[in-house]
Short mmCIF file of C-alpha atoms in Angstrom, two decimals:
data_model
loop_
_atom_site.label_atom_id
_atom_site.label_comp_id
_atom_site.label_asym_id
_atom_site.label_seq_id
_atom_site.Cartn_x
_atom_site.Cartn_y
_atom_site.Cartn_z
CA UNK A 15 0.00 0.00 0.00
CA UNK A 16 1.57 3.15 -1.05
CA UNK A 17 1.55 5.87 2.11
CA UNK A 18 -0.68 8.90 0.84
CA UNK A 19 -1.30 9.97 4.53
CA UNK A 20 0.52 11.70 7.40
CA UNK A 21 1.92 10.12 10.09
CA UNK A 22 0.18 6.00 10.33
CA UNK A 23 2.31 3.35 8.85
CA UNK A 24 0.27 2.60 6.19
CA UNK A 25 0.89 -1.30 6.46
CA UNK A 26 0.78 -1.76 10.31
CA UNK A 27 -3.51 -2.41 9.15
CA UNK A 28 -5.84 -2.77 6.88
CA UNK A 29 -8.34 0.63 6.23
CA UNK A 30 -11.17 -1.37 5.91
CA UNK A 31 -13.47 0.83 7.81
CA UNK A 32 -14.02 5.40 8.00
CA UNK A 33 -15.87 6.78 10.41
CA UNK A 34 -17.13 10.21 9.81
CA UNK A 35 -19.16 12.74 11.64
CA UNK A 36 -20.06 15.84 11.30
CA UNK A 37 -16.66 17.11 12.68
CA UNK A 38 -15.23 16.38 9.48
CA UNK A 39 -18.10 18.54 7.47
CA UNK A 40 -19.04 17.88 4.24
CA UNK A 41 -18.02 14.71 2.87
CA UNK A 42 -18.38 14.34 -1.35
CA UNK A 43 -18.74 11.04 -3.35
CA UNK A 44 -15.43 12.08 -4.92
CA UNK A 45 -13.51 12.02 -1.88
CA UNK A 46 -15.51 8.44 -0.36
CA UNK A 47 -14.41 6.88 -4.35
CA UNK A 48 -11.05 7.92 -3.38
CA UNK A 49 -11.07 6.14 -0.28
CA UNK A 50 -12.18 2.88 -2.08
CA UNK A 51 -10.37 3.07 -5.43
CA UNK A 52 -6.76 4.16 -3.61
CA UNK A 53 -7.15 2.75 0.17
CA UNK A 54 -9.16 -0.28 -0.15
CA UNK A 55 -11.87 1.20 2.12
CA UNK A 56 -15.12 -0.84 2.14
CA UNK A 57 -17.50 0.45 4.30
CA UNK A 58 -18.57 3.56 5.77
CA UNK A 59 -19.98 4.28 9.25
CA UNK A 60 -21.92 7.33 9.93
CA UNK A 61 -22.92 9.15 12.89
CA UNK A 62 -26.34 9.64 13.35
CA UNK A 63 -27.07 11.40 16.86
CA UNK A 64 -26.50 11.90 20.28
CA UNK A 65 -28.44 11.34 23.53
CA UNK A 66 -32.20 11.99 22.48
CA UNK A 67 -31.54 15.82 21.14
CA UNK A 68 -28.82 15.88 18.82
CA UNK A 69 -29.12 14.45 14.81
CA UNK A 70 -25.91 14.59 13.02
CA UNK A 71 -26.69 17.11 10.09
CA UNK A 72 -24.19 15.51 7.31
CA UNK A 73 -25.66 11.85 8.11
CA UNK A 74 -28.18 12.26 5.11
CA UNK A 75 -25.45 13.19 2.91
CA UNK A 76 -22.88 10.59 4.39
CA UNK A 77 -25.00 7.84 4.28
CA UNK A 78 -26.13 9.09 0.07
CA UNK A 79 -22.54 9.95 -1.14
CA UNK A 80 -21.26 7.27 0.86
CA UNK A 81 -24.08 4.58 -1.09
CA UNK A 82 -22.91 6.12 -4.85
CA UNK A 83 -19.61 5.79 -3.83
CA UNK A 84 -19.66 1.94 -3.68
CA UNK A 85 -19.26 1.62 0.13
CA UNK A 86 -21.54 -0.49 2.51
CA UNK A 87 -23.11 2.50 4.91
CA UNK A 88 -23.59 1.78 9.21
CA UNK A 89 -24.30 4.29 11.80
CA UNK A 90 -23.64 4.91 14.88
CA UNK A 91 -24.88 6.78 17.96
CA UNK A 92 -22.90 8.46 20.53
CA UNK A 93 -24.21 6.79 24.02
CA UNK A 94 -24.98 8.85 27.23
CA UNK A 95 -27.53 6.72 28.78
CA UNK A 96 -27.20 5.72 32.82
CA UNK A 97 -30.49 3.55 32.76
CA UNK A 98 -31.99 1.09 31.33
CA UNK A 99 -35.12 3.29 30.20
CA UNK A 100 -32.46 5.73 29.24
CA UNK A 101 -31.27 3.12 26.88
CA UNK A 102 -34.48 2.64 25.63
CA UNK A 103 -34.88 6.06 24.66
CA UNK A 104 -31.75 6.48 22.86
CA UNK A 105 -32.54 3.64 21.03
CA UNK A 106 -36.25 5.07 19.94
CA UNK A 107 -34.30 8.37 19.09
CA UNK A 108 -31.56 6.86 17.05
CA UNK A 109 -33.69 4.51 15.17
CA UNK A 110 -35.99 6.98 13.87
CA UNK A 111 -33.16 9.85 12.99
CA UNK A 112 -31.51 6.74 11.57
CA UNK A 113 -34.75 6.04 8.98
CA UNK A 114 -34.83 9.99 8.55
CA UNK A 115 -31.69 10.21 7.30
CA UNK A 116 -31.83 7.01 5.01
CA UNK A 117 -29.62 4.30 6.68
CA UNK A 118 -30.37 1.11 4.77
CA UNK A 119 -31.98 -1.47 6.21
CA UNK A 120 -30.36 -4.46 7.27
CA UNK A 121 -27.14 -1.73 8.03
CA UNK A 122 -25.36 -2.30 11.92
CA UNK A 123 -26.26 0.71 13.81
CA UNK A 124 -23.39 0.69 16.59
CA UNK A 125 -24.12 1.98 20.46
CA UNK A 126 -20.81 4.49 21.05
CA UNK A 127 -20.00 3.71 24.52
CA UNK A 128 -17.33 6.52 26.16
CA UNK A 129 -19.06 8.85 27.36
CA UNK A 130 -18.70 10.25 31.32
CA UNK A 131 -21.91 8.62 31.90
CA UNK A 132 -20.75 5.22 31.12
CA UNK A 133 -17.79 5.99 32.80
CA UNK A 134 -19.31 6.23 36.41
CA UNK A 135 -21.23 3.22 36.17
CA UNK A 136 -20.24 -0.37 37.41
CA UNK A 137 -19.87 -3.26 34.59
CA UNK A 138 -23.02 -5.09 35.07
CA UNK A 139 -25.04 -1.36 34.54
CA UNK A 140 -23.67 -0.60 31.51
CA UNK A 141 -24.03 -4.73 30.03
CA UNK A 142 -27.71 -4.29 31.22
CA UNK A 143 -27.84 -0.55 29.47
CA UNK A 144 -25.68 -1.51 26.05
CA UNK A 145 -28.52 -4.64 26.21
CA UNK A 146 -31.33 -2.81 26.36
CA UNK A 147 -30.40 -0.44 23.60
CA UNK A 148 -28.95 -3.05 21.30
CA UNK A 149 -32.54 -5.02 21.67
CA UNK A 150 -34.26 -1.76 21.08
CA UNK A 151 -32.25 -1.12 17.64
CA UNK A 152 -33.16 -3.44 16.02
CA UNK A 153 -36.98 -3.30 16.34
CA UNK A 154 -35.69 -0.56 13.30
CA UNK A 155 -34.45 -3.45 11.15
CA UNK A 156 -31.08 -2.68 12.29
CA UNK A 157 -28.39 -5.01 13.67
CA UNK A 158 -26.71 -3.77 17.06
CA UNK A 159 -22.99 -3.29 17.75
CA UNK A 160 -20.73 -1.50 20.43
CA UNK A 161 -18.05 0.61 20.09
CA UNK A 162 -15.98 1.56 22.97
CA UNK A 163 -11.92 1.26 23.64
CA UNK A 164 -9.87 -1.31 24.82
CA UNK A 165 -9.20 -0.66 27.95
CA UNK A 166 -13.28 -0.19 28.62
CA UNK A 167 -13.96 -3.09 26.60
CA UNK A 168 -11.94 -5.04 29.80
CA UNK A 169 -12.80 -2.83 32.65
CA UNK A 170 -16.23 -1.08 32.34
CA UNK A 171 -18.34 -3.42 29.95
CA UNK A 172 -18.38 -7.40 28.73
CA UNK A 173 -16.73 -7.09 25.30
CA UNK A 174 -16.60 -11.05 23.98
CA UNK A 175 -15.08 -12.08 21.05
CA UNK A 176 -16.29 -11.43 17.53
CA UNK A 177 -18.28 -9.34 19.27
CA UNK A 178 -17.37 -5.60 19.17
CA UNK A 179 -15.87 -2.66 17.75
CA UNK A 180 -12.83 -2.13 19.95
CA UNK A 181 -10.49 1.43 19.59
CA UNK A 182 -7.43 0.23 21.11
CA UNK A 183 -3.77 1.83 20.47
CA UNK A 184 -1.03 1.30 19.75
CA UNK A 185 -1.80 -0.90 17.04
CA UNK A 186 0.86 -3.65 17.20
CA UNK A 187 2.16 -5.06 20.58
CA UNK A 188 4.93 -7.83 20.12
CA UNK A 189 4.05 -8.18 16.29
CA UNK A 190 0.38 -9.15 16.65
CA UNK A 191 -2.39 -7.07 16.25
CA UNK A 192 -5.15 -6.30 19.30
CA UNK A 193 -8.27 -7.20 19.34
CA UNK A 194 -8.25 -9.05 16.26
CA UNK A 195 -11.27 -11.12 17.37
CA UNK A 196 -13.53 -8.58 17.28
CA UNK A 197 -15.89 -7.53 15.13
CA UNK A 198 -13.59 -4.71 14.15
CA UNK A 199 -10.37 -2.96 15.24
CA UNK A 200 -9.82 0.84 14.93
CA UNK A 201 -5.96 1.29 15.18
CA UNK A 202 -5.84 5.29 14.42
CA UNK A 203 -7.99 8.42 14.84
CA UNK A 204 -5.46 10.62 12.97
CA UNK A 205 -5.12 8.88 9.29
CA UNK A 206 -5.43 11.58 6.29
CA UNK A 207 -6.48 10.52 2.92
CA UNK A 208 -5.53 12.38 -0.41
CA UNK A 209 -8.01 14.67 -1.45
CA UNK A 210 -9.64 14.88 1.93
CA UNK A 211 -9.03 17.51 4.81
CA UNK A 212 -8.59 16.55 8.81
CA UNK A 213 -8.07 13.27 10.38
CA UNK A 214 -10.18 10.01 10.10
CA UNK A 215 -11.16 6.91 12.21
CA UNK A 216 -9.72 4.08 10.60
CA UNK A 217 -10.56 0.51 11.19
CA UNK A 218 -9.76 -3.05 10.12
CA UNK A 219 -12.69 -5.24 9.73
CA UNK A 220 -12.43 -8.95 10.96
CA UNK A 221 -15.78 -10.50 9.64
CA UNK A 222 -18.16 -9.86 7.44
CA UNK A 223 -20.69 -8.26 10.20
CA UNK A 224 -20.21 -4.85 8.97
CA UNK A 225 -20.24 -5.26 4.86
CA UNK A 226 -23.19 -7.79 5.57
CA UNK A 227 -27.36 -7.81 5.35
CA UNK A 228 -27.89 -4.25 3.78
CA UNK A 229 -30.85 -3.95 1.44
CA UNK A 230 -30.94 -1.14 -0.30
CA UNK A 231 -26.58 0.02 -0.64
CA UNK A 232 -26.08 1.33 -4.26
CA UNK A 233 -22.70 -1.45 -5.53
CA UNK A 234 -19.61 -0.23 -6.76
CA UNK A 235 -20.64 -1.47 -10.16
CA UNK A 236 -22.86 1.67 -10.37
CA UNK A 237 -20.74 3.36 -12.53
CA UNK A 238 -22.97 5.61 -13.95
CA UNK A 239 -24.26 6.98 -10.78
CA UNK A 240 -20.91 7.10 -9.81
CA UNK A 241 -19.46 8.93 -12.49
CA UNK A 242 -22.29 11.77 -12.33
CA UNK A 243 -22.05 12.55 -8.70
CA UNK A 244 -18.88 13.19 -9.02
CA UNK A 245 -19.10 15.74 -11.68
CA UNK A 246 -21.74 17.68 -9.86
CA UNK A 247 -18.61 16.93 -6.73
CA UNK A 248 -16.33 18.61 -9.33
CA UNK A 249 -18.93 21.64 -10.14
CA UNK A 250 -17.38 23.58 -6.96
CA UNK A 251 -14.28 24.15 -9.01
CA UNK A 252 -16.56 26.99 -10.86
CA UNK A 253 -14.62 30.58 -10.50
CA UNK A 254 -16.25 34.29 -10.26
CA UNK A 255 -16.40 35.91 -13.32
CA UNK A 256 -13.66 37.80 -14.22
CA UNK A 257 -14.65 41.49 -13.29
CA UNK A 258 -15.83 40.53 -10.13
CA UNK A 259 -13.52 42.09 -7.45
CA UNK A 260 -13.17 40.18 -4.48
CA UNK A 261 -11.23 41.38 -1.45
CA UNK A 262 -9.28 39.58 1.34
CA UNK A 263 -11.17 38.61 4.09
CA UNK A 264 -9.92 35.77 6.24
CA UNK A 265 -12.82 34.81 8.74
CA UNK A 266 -14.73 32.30 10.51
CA UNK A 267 -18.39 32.26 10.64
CA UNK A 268 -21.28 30.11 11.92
CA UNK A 269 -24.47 29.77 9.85
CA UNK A 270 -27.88 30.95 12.22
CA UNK A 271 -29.81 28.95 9.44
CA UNK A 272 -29.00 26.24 6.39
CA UNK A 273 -27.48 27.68 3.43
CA UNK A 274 -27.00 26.68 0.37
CA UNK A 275 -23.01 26.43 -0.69
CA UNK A 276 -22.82 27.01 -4.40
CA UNK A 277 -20.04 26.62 -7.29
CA UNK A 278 -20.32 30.61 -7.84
CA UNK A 279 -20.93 33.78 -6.54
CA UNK A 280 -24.59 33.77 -8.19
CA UNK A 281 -28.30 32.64 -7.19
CA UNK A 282 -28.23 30.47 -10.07
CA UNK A 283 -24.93 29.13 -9.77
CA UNK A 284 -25.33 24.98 -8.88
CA UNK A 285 -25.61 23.99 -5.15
CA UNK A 286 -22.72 21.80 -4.14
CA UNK A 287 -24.35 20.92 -0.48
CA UNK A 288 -26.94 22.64 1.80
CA UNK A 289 -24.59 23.59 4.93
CA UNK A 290 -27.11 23.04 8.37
CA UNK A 291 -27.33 25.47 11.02
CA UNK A 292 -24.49 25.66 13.25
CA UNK A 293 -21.88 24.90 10.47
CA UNK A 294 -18.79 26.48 11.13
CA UNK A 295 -17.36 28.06 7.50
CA UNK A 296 -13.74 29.26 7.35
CA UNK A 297 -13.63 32.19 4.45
CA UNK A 298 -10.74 34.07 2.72
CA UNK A 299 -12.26 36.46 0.61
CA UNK A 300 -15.18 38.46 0.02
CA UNK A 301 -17.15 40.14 -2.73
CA UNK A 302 -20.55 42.78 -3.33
CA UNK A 303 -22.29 41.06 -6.00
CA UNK A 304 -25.95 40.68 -7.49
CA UNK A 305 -27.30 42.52 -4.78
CA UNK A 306 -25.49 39.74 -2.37
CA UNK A 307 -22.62 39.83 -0.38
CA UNK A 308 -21.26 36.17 -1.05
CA UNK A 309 -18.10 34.94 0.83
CA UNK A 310 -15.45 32.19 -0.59
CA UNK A 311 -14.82 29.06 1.11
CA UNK A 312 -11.75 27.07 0.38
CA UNK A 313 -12.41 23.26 -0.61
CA UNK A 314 -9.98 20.22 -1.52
CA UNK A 315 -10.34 20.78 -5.67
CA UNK A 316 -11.28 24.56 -5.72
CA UNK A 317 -14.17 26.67 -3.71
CA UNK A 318 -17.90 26.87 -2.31
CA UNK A 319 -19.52 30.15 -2.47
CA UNK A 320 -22.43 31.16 0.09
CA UNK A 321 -23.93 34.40 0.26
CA UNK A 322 -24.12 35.75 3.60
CA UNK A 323 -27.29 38.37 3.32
CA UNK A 324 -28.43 40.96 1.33
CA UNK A 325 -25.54 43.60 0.38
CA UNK A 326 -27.40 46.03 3.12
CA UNK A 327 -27.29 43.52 5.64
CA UNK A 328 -24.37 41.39 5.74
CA UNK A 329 -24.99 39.25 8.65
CA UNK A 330 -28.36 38.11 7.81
CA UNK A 331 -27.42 34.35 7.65
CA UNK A 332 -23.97 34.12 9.06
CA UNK A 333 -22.27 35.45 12.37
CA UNK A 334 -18.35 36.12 12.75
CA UNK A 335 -16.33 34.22 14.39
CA UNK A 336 -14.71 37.04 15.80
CA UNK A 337 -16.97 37.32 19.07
CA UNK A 338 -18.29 34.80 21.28
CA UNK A 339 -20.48 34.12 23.74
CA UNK A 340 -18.99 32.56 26.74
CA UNK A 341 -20.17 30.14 29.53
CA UNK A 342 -18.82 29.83 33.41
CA UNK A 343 -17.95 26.07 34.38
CA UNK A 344 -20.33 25.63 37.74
CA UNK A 345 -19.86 22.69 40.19
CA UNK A 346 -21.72 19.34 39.00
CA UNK A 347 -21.38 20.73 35.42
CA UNK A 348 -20.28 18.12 32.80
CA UNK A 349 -19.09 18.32 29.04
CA UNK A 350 -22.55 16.78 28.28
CA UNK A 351 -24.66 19.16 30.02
CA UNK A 352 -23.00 22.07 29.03
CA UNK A 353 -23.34 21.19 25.59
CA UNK A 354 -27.29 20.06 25.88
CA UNK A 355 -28.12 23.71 27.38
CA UNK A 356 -26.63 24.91 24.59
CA UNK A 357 -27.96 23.01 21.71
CA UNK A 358 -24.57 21.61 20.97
CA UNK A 359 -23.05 17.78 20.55
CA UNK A 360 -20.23 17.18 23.64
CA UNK A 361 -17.29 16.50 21.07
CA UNK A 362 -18.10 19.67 19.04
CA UNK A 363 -18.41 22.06 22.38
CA UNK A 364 -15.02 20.40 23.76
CA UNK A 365 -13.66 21.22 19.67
CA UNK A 366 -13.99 24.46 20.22
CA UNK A 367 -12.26 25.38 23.58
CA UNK A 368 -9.21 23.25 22.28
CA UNK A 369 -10.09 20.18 24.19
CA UNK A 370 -11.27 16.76 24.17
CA UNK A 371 -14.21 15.41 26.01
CA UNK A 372 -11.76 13.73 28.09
CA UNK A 373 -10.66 16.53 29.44
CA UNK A 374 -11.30 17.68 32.86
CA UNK A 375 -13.52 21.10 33.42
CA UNK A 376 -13.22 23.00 36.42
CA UNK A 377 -15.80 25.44 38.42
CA UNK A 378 -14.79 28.97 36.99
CA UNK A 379 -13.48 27.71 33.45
CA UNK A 380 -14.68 29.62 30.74
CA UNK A 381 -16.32 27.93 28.08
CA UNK A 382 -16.95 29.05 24.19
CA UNK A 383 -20.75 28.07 23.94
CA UNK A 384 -21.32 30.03 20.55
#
């Protein structure tokens, strides 16, 4: 396998696996047939949600792009039940954001155990919880999995063999690989693909459980479908027209509503993606045009255009990223209820104070909320 990424030895494991989430934005067919053609990827898994507020607002497009692209499509859900009922809930909640967003049938919909929650409760609480929400899953017509890491999957939970999807590094000890009798084995969280921005969850897969019993996944023999999604993927490689006169502006924003990203500066320009609410849009320049005042965001093969209001009103859809609004840690306070009072997922709230949700918060800390 040649070594196209940064800093994983490409042939210490197989990439049979991606996970993606919204913290890795918009994801294009052209990027997920990269991942197949040139990395031997296979399947895809998708997040879906979060406790019983939060839905993922790329899964739709994940789970489509991901389909054209050839791969077999799962989902997962990012746990933070402490009861049984809890479980339940989750379940109810996933399931149906799952069907929303067009998860195949027959697709392994995994429970994402590593949360604080799980963390304070004994071993037989969270085998009775990760039970009740695995039976609960599939009432969708999905088949249940749990991901957690290693050293959980020994401590805090009964992880059996060919059973599991285990995160456990580093990923060779003495020449073998761990947890090789699981269902699958993700040996890096940082592993960067050619054409595709950030770093990626990659797994090996050792059975068939996760490439297995989908209805409705588009094969890589599609080549039609294939080859047209990734033209309109290509569109966003459109440039202004020549007398427009952009100027320099290098800024974040955050979207207050969904807005369509287009290949140009123009209503009528093609619409690569609609970006949700809450999207967080890095800029670098800027330009008065049609009556709009449209901002430039750099992609992998070229740029997305969005306009961010009317010329007289230029924060109509957007806000800058250069003010925030902050919020004082409190004692009891958690990364998960911080970010549920705010209308935020845990991993994206700790992503923006420079931290992980493994990091400890203090009374007193200061928190970017918005």
């Amino acid at each position: 396998m040649v070594v196209l990424f940064l800093g994983i030895n490409a042939n210490a494991a197989r990439m049979d696996m991606v996970d993606v989430s919204n913290n890795n934005g918009y994801m294009s067919t052209a990027e997920y047939v990269s991942m197949r053609n040139e990395f031997g990827v296979k399947a895809l898994t998708v997040k879906i949600s979060e406790g019983t507020t939060f839905k993922d607002g790329y899964a739709a497009s994940n789970i489509a792009n991901g389909q054209v692209a050839g791969l077999y499509v799962n989902g997962y859900h990012f746990a933070h039940y402490k009861t049984k009922a809890q479980a339940i809930a989750e379940a109810d909640f996933a399931g149906k954001t799952a069907k929303a967003a067009g998860l195949p049938v027959g697709a392994v919909l995994v429970t994402d155990v590593e949360s604080q929650e799980a963390n304070n409760q004994s071993q037989a609480t969270n085998d009775r919880n990760n039970a009740a929400f695995m039976k609960e899953i599939q009432k969708f017509g999905y088949r249940a999995d749990i991901y957690t890491s290693g050293s959980w999957a020994n401590n805090k939970m009964t992880i059996n063999g060919k059973t599991g999807w285990i995160a456990a590094y580093p990923y060779v000890v003495s020449g073998k690989n761990w947890y090789s009798t699981n269902h699958a084995w993700q040996w890096s969280s940082t592993a960067k693909f050619r054409i595709s921005y950030g770093g990626f969850d990659v797994s090996q897969l050792n059975s068939n459980y996760y490439t297995a019993g989908q209805k409705s996944t588009v094969k890589p023999t599609n080549k039609g479908a294939v080859k047209a999604n990734n033209q309109k993927a290509n569109k966003n490689t459109s440039k202004p027209a020549a007398s427009a006169k952009w100027v320099k502006e290098s800024k974040t924003y955050t979207l207050k509503t969904a807005v369509k990203l287009r290949t140009g500066a123009s209503t009528s320009s093609n619409a690569i993606t609609i970006l949700p609410a809450g999207t967080t849009v890095k800029t670098d320049q800027a330009i008065i045009q049609g009556g709009y005042r449209w901002v430039r965001q750099p992609r992998f093969n070229g740029y997305g255009y969005l306009a961010t209001g009317p010329a007289s009103n230029t924060l109509e859809y957007v806000k800058s990223g250069t003010t925030h609004t902050y919020y004082t840690v409190k004692s009891g306070d958690s990364w998960w209820a911080i970010a549920q009072r705010n209308g935020l997922s845990m991993t994206t709230l700790a992503i923006q104070n420079g931290k992980t949700i493994y990091t400890t918060i203090y009374p007193g800390q200061r928190l970017v909320v918005r």
